[in-house]
CSV table of C-alpha atoms in Angstrom, one decimal:
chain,number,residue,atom,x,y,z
G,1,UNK,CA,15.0,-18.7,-13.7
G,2,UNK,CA,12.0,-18.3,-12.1
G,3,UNK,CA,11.6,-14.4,-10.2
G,4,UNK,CA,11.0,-15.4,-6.3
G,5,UNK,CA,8.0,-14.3,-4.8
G,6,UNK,CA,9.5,-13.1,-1.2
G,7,UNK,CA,11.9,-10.2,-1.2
G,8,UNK,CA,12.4,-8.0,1.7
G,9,UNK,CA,11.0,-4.3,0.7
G,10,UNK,CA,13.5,-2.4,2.9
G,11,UNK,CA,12.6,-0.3,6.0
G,12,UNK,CA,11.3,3.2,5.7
G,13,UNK,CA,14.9,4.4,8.5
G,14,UNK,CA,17.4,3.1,6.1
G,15,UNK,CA,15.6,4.2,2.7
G,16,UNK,CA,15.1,7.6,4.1
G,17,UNK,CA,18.9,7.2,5.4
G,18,UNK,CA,20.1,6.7,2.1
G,19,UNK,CA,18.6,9.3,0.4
G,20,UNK,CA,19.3,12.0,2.7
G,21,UNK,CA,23.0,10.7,1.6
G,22,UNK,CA,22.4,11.4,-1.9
G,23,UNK,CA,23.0,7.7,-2.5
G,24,UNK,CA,19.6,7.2,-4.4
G,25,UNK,CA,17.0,9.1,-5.4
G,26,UNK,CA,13.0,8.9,-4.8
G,27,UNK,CA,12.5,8.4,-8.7
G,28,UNK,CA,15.2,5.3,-8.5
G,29,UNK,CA,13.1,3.9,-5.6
G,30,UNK,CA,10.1,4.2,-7.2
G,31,UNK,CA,11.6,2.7,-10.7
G,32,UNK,CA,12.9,-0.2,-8.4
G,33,UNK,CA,9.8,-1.1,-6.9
G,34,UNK,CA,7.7,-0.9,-10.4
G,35,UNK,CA,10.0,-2.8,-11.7
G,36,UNK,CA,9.3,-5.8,-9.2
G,37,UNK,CA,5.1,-5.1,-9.5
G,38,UNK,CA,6.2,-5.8,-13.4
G,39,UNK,CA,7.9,-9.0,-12.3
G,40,UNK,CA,5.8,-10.9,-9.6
G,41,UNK,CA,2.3,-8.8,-9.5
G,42,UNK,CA,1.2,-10.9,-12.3
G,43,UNK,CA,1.4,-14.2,-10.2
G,44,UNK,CA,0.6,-12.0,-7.1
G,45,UNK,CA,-1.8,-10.0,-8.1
G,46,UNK,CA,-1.8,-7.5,-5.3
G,47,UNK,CA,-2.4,-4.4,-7.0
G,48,UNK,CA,-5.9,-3.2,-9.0
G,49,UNK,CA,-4.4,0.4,-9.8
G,50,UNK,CA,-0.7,1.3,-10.6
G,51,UNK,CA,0.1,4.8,-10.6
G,52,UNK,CA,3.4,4.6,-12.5
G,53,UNK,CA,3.4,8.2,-14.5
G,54,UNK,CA,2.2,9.8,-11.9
G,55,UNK,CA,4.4,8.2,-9.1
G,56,UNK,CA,7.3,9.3,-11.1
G,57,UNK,CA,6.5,12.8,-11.7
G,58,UNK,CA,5.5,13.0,-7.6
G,59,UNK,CA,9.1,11.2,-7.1
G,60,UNK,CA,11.0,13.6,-9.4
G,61,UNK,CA,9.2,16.8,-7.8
G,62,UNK,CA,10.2,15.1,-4.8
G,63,UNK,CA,13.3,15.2,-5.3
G,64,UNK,CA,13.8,18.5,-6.5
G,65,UNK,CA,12.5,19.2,-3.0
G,66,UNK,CA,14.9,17.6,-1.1
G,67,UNK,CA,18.2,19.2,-3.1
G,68,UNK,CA,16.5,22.8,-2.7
G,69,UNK,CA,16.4,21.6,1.2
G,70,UNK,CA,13.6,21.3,2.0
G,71,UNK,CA,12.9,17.9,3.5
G,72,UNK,CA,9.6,17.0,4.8
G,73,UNK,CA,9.9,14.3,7.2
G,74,UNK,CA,11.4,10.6,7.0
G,75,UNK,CA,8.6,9.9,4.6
G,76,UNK,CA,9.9,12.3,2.0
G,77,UNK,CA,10.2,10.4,-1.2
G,78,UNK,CA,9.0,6.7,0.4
G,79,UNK,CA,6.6,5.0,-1.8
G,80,UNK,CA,2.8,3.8,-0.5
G,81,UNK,CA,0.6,1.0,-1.1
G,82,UNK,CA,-3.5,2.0,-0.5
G,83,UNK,CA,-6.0,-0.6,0.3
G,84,UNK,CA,-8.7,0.0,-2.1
G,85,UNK,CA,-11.2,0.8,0.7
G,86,UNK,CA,-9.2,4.5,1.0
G,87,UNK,CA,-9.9,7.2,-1.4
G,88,UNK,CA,-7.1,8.4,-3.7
G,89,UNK,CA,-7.6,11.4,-5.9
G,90,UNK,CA,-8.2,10.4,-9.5
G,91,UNK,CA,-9.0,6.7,-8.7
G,92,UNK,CA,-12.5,5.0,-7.9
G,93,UNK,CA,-12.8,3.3,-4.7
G,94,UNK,CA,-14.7,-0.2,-6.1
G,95,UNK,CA,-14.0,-1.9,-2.6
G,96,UNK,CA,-13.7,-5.1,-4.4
G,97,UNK,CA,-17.8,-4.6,-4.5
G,98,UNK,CA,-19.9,-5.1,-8.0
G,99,UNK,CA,-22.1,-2.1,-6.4
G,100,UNK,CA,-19.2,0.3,-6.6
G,101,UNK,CA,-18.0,-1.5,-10.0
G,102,UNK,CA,-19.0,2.0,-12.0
G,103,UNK,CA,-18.7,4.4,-9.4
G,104,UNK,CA,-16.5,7.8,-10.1
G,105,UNK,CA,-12.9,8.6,-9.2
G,106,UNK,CA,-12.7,10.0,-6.1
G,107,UNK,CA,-12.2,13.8,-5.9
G,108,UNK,CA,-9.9,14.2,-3.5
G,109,UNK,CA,-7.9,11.9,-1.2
G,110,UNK,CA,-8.7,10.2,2.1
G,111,UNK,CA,-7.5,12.3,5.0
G,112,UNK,CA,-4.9,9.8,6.1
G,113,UNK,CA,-3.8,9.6,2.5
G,114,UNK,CA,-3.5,13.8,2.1
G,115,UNK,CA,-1.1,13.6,5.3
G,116,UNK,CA,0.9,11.0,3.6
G,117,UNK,CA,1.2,13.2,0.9
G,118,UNK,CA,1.7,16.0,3.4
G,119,UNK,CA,4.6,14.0,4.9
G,120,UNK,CA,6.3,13.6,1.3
G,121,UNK,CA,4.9,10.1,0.9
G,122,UNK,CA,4.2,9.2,-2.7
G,123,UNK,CA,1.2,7.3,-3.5
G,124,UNK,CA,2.4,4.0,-6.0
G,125,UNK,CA,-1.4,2.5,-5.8
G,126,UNK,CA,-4.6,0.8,-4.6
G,127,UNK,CA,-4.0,-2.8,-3.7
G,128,UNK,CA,-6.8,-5.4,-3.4
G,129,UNK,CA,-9.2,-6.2,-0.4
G,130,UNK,CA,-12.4,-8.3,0.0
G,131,UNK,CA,-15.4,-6.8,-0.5
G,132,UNK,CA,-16.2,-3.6,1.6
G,133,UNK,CA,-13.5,-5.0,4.1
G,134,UNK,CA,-15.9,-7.7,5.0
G,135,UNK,CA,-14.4,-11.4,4.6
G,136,UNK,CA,-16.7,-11.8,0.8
G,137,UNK,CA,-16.1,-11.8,-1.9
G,138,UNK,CA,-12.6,-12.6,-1.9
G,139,UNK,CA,-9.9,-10.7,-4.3
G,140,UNK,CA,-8.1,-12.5,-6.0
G,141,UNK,CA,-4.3,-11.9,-4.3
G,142,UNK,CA,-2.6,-15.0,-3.3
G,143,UNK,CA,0.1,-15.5,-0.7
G,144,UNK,CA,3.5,-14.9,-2.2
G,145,UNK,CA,4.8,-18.1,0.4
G,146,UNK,CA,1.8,-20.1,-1.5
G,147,UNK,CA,0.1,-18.9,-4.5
G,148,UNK,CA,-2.2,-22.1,-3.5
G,149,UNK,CA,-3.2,-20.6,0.3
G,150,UNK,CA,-5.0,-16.7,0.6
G,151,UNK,CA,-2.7,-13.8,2.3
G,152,UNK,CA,-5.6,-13.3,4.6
G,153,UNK,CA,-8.4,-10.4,4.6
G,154,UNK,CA,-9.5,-8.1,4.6
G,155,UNK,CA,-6.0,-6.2,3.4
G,156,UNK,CA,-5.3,-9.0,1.4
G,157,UNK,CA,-3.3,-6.4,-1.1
G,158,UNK,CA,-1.2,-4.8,1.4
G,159,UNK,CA,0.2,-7.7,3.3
G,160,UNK,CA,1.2,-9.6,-0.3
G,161,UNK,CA,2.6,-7.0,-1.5
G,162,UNK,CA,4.9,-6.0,1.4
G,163,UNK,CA,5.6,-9.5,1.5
G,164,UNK,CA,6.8,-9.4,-2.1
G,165,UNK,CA,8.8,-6.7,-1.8
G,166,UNK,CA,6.6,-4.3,-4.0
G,167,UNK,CA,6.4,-1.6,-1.7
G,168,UNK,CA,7.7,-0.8,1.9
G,169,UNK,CA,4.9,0.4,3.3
G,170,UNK,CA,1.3,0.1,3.2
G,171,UNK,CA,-2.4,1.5,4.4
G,172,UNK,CA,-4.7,-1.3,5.2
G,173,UNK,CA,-8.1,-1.4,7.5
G,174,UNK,CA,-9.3,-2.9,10.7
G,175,UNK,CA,-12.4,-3.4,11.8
G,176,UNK,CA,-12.2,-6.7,13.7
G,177,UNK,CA,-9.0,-8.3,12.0
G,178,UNK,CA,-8.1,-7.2,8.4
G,179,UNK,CA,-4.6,-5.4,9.3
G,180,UNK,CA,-3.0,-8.3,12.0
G,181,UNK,CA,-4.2,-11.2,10.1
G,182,UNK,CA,-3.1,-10.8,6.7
G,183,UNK,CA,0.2,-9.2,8.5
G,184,UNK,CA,0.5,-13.0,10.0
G,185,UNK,CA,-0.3,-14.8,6.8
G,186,UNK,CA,2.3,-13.2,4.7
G,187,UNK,CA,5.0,-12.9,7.9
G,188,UNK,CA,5.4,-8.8,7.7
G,189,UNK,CA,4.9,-6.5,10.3
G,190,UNK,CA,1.4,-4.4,10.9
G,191,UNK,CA,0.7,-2.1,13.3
G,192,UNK,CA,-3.0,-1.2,14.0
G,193,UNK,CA,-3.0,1.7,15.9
G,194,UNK,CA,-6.2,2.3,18.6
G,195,UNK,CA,-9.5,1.6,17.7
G,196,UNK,CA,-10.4,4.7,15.5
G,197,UNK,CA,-7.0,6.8,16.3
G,198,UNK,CA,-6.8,6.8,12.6
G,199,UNK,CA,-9.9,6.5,10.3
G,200,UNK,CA,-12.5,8.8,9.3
G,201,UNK,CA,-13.6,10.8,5.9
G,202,UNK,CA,-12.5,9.1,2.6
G,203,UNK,CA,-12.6,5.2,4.2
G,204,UNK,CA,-15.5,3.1,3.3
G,205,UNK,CA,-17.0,2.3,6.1
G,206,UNK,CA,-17.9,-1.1,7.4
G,207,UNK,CA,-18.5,-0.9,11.2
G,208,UNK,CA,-17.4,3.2,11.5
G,209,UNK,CA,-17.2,2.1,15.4
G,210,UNK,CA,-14.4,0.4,14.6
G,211,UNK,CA,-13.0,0.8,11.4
G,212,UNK,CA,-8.9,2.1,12.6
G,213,UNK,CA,-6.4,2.7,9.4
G,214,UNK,CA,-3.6,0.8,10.2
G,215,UNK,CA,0.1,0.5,8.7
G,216,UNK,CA,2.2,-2.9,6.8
G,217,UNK,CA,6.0,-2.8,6.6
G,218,UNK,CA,9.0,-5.3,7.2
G,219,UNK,CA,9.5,-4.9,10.4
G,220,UNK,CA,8.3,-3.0,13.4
């Protein structure tokens, strides 16, 4: 039987609910949603970088956190998608762009993504956008509703792969608009905060006037 496309990721309040229970763990959360990335992402194909080892061992420490008491916010242990326009430590930032096809991993994470971390957020990935958030050239993430129709750009990643129930909660950019459109497209929630209340160092710019990070989930 064939694995379906749509699958509701869960909201951030009850995952965060549930493990402050002790009725799952960040490393069984992170398990669960690579194990849908291994089932649909193929067909999908909203993710260019998988962080798997390294999701788990941020997970585990996570964890460990949390049962020593020391609970860092209602992101502790959630796992999050990057749009590949945001610098991650260890990973290049291609931007979907043959210019950046060879460029070198980024040294140290985007500010928005180091107060994720801050906030006990573990980073699962970079997920596809169109080149240097522009509308060409297109990635190639389909729609989970439609494999035949685009999930929209520029965050063409982190609208399919909310959508798909790969991760509950992703970064993607705005400059005119890359986070409410593919939001739309793929029916999940976005929220794209003021014009640059969010941005700044480690985000490719487009239009730096207007470039805002926004946010994917399930619901609002």
């Amino acid at each position: 039987m064939t694995e379906p496309l749509i699958r509701d990721p869960g909201r951030i309040r009850d995952l965060s609910a549930v493990m402050a229970k002790g009725e799952v763990t960040s490393e069984t959360l992170v398990r669960r949603y690579l194990a849908r990335i291994a089932a649909v992402d193929g067909q999908v194909k909203a993710w260019i970088h998988v962080l798997a080892d390294g999701a788990l061992a941020e997970a585990r420490a996570l964890d460990a956190e949390r049962k020593a008491g020391n609970i860092r916010g209602p992101l502790h242990g959630i796992p999050v998608g990057i749009k590949d326009v945001i610098d991650v430590r260890g990973l290049p930032t291609r931007a979907n762009s043959p210019s950046r096809a060879d460029i070198a991993p980024a040294s140290a994470d985007a500010t928005v993504v180091a107060h994720l971390r801050a906030a006990g957020a573990i980073i699962l990935g970079k997920l596809h956008t169109t080149e240097y958030a522009f509308f060409q050239s297109l990635p190639p993430t389909r729609n989970p509703w439609d494999l035949a129709r685009t999930p929209g750009g520029s965050s063409a990643g982190s609208g399919a792969a909310i959508a798909a129930g790969m991760v509950p909660l992703a970064l993607g950019t705005q400059t005119a608009g890359s986070v409410n459109r593919p939001a739309a497209y793929t029916g999940v929630c976005a929220f794209k905060p003021s014009t640059l209340a969010i941005g700044g160092v480690g985000v490719v710019p487009l239009a730096p006037s207007f470039d805002t990070v926004g946010a994917f989930g399930a619901s609002a």
